[in-house]
Coordinates of C-alpha atoms and ligand atoms in Angstrom, one line a residue:
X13 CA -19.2 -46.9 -42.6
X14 CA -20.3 -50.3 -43.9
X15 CA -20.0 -52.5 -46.8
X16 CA -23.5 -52.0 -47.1
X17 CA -24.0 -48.5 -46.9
X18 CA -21.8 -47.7 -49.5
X19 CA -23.3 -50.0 -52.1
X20 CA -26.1 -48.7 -51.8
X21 CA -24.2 -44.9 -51.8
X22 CA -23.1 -45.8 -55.6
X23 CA -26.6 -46.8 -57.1
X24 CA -27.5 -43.7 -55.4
X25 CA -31.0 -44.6 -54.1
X26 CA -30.5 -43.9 -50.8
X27 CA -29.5 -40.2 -51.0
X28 CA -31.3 -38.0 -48.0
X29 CA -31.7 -34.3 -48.5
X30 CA -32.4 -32.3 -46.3
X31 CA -32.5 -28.2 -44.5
X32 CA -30.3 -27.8 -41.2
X33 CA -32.8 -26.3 -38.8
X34 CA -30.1 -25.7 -36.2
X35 CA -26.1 -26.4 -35.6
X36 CA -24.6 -27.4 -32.0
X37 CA -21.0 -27.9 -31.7
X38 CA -20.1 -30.1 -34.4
X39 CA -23.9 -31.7 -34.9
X40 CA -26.4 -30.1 -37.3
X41 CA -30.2 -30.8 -36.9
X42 CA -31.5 -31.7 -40.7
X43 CA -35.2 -31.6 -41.2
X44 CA -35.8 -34.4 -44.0
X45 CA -37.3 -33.8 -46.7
X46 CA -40.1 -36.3 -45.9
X47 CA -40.6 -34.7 -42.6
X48 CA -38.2 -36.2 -40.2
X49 CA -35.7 -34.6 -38.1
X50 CA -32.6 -36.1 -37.7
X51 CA -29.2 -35.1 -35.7
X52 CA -25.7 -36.2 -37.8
X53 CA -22.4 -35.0 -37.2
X54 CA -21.2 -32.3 -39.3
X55 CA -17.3 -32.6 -39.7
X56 CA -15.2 -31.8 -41.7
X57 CA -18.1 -29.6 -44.2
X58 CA -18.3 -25.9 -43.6
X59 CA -22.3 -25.9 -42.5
X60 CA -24.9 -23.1 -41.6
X61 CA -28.4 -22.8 -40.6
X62 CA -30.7 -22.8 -43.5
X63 CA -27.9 -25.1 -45.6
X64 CA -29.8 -27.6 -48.1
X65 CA -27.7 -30.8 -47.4
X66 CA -27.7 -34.5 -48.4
X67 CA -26.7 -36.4 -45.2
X68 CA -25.3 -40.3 -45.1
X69 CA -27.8 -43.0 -45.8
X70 CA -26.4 -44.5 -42.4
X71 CA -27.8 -40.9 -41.1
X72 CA -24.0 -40.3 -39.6
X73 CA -23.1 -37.0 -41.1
X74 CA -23.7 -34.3 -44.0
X75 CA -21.9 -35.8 -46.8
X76 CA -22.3 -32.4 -49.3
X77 CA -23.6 -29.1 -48.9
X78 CA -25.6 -27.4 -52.0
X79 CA -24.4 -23.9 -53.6
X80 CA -25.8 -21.5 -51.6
X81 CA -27.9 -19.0 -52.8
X82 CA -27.4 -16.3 -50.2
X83 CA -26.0 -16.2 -46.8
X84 CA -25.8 -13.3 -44.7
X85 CA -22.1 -13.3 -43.0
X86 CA -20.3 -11.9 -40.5
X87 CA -16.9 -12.1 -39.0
X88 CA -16.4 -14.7 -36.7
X89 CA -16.8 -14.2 -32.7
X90 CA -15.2 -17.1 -31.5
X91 CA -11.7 -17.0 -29.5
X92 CA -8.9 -17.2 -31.7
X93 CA -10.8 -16.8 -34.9
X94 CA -9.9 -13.2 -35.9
X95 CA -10.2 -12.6 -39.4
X96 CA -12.8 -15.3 -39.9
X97 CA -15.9 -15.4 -41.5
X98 CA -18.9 -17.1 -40.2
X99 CA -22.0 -18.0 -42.0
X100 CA -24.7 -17.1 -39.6
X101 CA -28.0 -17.7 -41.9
X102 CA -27.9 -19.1 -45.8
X103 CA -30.6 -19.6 -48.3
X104 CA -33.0 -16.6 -47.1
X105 CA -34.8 -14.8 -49.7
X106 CA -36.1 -11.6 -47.6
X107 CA -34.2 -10.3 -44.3
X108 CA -37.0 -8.2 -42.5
X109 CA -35.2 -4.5 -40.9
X110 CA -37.1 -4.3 -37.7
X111 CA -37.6 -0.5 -36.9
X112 CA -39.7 0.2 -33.8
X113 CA -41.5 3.5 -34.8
X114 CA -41.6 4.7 -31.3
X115 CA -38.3 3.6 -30.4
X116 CA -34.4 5.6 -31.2
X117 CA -35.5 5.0 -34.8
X118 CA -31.5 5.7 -36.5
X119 CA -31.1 6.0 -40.1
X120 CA -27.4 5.3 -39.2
X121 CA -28.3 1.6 -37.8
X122 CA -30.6 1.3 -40.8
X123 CA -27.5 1.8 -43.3
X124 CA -25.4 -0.5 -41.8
X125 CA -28.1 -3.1 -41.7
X126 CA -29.3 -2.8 -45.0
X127 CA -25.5 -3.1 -46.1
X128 CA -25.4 -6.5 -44.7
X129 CA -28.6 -7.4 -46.0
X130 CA -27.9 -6.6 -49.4
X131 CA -24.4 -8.3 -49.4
X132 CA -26.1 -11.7 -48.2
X133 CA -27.8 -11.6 -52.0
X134 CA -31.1 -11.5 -49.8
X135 CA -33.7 -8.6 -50.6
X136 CA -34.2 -6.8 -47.7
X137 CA -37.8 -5.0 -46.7
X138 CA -37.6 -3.0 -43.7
X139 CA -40.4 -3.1 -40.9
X140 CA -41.5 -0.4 -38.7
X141 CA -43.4 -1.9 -35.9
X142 CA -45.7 -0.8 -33.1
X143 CA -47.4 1.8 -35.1
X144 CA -50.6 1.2 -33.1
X145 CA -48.9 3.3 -30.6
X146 CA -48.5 6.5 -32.5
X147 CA -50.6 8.6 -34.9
X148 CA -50.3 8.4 -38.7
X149 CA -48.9 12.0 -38.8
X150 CA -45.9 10.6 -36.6
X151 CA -45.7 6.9 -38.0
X152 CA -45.9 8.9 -41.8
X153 CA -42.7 11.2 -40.4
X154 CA -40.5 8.0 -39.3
X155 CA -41.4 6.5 -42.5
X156 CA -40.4 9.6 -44.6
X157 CA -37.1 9.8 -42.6
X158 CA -36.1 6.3 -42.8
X159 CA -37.0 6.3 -46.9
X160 CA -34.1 8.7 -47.3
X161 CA -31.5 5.9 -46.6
X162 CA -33.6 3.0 -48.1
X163 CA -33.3 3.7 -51.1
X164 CA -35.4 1.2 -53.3
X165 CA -36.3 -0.7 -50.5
X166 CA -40.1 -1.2 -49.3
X167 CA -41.1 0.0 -45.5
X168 CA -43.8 -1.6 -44.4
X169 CA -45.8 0.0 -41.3
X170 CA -47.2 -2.7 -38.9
X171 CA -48.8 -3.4 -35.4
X172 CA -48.4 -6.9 -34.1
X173 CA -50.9 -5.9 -31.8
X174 CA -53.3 -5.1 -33.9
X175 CA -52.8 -6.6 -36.7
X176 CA -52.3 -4.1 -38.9
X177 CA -50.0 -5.0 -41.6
X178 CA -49.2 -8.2 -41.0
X179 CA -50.7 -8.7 -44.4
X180 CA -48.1 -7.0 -45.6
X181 CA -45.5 -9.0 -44.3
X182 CA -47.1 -12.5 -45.5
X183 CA -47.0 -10.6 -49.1
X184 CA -43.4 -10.1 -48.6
X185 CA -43.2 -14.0 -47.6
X186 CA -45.4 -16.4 -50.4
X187 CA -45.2 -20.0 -49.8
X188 CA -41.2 -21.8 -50.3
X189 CA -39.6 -18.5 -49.8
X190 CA -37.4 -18.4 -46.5
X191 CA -37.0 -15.4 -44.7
X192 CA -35.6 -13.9 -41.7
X193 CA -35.9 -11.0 -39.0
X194 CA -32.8 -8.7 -38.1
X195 CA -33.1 -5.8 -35.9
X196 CA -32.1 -4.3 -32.3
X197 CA -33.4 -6.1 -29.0
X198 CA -37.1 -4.7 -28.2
X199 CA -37.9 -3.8 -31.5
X200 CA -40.6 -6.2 -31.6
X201 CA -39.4 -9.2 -33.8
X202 CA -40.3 -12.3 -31.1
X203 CA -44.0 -10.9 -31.1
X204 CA -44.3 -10.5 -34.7
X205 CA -43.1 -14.0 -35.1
X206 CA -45.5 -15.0 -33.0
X207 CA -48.3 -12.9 -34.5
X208 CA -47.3 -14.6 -38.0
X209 CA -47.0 -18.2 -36.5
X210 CA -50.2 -17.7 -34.8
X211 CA -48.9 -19.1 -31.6
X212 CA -46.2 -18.1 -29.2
X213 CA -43.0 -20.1 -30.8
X214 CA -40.7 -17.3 -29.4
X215 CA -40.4 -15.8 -25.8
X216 CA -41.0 -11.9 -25.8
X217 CA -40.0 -9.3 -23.2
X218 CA -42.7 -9.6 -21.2
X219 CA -42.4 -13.3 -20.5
X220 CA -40.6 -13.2 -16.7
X221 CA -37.1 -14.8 -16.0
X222 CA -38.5 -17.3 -13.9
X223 CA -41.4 -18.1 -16.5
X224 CA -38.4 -19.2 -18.9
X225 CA -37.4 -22.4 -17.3
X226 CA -38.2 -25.8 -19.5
X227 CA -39.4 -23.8 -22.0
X228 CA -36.4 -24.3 -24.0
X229 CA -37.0 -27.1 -26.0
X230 CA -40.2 -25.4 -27.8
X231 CA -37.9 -22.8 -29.1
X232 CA -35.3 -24.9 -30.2
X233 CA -36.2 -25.0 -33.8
X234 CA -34.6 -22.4 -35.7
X235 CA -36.2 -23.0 -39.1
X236 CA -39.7 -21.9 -38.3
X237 CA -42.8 -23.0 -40.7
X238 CA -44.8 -20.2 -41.4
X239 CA -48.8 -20.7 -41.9
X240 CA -48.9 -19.7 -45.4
X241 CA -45.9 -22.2 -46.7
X242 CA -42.8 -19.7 -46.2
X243 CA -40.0 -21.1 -43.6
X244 CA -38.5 -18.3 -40.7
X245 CA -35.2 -18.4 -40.1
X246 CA -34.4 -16.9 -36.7
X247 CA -30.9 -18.2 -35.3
X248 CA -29.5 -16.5 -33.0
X249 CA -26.1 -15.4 -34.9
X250 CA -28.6 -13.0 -36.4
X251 CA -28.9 -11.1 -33.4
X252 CA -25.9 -9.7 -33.5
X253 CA -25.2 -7.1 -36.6
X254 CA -21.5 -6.8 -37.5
X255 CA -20.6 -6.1 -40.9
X256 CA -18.8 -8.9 -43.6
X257 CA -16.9 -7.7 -46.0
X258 CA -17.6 -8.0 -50.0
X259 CA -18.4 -4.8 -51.6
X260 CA -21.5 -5.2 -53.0
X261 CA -23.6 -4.6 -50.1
X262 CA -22.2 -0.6 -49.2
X263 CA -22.6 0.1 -53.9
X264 CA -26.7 -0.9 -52.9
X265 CA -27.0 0.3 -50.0
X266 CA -25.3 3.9 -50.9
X267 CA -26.3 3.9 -54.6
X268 CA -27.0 7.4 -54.6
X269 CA -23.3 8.5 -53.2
X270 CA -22.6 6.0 -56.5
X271 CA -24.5 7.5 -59.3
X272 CA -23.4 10.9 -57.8
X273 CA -19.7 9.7 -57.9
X274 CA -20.2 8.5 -61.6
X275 CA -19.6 12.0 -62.7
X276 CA -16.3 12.7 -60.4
X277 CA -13.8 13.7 -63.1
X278 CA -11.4 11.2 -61.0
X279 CA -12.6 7.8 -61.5
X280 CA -10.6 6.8 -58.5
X281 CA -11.9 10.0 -56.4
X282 CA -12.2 10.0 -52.7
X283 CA -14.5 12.9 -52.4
X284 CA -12.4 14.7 -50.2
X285 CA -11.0 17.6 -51.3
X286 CA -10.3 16.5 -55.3
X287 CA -11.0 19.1 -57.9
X288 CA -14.4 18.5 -60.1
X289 CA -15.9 16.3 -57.6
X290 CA -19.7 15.4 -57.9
X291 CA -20.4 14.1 -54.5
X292 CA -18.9 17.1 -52.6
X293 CA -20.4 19.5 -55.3
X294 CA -23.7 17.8 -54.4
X295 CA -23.6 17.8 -50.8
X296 CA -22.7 21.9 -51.6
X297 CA -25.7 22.2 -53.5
X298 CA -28.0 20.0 -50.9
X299 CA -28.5 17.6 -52.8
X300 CA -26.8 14.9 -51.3
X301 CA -26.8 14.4 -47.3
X302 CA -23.0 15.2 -45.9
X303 CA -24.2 12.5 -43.3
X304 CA -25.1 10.1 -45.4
X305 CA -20.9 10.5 -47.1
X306 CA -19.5 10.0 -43.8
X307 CA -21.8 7.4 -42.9
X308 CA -20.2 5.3 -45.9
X309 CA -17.0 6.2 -45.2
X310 CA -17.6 4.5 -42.2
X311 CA -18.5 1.7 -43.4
X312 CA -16.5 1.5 -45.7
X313 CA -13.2 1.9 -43.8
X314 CA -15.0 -1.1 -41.3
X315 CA -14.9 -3.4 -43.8
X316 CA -11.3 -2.5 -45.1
X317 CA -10.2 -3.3 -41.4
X318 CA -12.0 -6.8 -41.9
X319 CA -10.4 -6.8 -45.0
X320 CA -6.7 -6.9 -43.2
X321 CA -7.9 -8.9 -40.6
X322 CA -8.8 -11.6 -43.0
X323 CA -6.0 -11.0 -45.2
X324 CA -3.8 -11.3 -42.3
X325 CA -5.2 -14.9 -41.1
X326 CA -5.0 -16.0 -44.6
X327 CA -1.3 -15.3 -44.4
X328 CA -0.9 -17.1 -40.6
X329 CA -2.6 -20.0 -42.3
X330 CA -0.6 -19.9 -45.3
X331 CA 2.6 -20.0 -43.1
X332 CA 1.3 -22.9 -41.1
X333 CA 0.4 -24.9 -44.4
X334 CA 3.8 -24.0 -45.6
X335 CA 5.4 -25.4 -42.2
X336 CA 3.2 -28.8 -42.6
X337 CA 4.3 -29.6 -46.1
X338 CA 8.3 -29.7 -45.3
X339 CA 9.6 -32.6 -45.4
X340 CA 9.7 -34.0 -41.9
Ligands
GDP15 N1 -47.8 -1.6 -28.6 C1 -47.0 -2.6 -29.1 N2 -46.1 -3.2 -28.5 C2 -45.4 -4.1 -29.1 C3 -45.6 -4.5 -30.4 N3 -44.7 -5.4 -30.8 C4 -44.0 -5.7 -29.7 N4 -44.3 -4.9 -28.7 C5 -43.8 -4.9 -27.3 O1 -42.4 -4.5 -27.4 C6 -41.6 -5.3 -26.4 C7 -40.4 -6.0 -27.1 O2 -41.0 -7.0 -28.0 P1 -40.1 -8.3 -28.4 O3 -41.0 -9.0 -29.4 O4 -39.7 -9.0 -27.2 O5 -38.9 -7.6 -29.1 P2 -37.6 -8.3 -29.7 O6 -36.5 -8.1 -28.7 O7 -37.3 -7.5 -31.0 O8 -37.9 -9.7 -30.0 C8 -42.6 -6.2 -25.7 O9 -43.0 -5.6 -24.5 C9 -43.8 -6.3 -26.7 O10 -45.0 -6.5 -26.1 C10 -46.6 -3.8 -31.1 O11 -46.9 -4.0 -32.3 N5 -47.3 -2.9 -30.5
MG16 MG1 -36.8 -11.4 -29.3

């Protein structure tokens, strides 16, 4: 850091925003906002993919990250990082649940990916794809079964080989929006991508290992521009689904287990075996899915084990602090 650079830091004129596009060890890609991409070093800032940024005017580092207004989480998978969070994908509007309607279509899976959808602050759509290869009387059924657990949330029914729907999907994404694709491997995502980008930005499963070589540097970009002025974020920490912990995302996803339990005479009730219970009264009467209560129970007792975990680290890192800060 100059002399110069940081006059020129305190007029403020030479501020440069940008979007990280992709992270590597320690170095975030920023696309510019006049276009140009740039590689800095990212230490000492907490940064994710999708992260509005303002980087260094001597294009060194990301000086401040802004507020984010989503960011799907999850806990960390590095070595030694138990109890950690890691941001895998931050300022996304729309997370697209990819369901392959001809596939092990799981209502289970669904739940647990609409939970982490909705506790990103990101409104989640789910997508059944490859309905050009069944009839409407079986694509109508997986619909109507995947509805039950969605509740509130639009399905929309699409062929990326045909074509059909993709509509839909660009509805879903107007221009400045950012969104992104979750969903098991096979599902379909890389070929909708590509059937939205109108070119082949992603390799699918029918590209062959040996096809693969050199083409890594086309599919580097992890910020994707869509045609019609929306931005794809596709990273790969989104390919793996394990739940974050914060509450809000099980109260959406389950919110009728929630209005059901608003009329347990227990406000604190479990629904196990308490007296006047609403959710077990309405799993008696059938109106309420005893799946669907043990599915957030689940889910629930997942993220109070994160819960611990992170509690725990907090306290490890606590003690360490504590050890630092004695007088030598
Ligand atoms: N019939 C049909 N096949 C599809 C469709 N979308 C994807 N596939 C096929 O499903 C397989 C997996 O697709 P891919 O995009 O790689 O899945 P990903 O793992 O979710 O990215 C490939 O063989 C695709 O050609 C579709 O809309 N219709
Ligand atoms: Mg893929």
């Amino acid at each position: 850091m100059n002399a110069h650079v940081t006059a020129e830091n305190t007029v403020g004129s030479s501020v440069l925003s940008g979007r990280i596009t992709r992270l590597d060890r320690g170095w975030s890609t920023v696309l510019l906002d006049d276009g140009e991409i740039v590689r800095v070093r990212n230490l000492g800032v907490e940064v994710a993919v999708g992260d509005f940024v303002e980087v260094s005017s001597d294009y060194e580092r990301v000086e401040r990250v802004h507020v984010r207004r989503s960011a799907l989480t999850r806990r960390s998978s590095f070595e030694g990082a138990r109890g950690a969070r890691q941001i895998v994908a931050s300022n996304i509007d729309v997370v697209f649940v990819v369901h392959a309607v001809n596939g092990a279509v799981s209502q289970r899976r669904l739940e647990r990916e609409l939970v982490l959808a909705f506790d990103s602050g990101a409104t989640p759509v789910v997508v059944l794809t490859k309905i050009d290869t069944v009839s409407t009387e079986e694509a109508h059924v997986v619909k109507e079964s995947l509805s039950q657990v969605a509740l509130g949330v639009d399905i929309v029914l699409v062929s990326s080989r045909t074509g059909v729907g993709l509509d839909l999907i660009r509805a879903h994404s107007p221009a400045g929006t950012t969104v992104a694709f979750i969903g098991a491997s096979g599902v379909g995502k890389s070929t909708l991508i590509n059937a939205l980008v109108g070119h082949e930005v992603q390799r699918t499963a029918e590209v062959r290992e040996d096809d693969q070589r050199g083409r890594h540097t086309t599919v580097a970009a992890e910020l994707i521009a869509l045609p019609g002025g929306a931005w794809l974020l596709d990273t790969p920490g989104l390919r793996a689904v394990t739940l974050w912990t914060s509450g809000i995302g099980i109260e959406r996803a389950f919110r009728d287990v929630f209005t059901v339990a608003d009329n347990c005479r227990f406000r604190d009730c479990k629904h196990l075996d308490e007296p006047n219970c609403a959710v077990l009264e309405a799993i008696e009467a059938g109106t309420l899915s005893a799946a669907r209560l043990a599915s957030m129970r689940q889910l629930v007792a997942e993220e109070l084990s994160v819960e611990e975990e992170q509690i725990e680290r907090e306290r490890a890192e606590d003690r360490r602090g504590f050890r630092r800060k004695k007088p030598q």
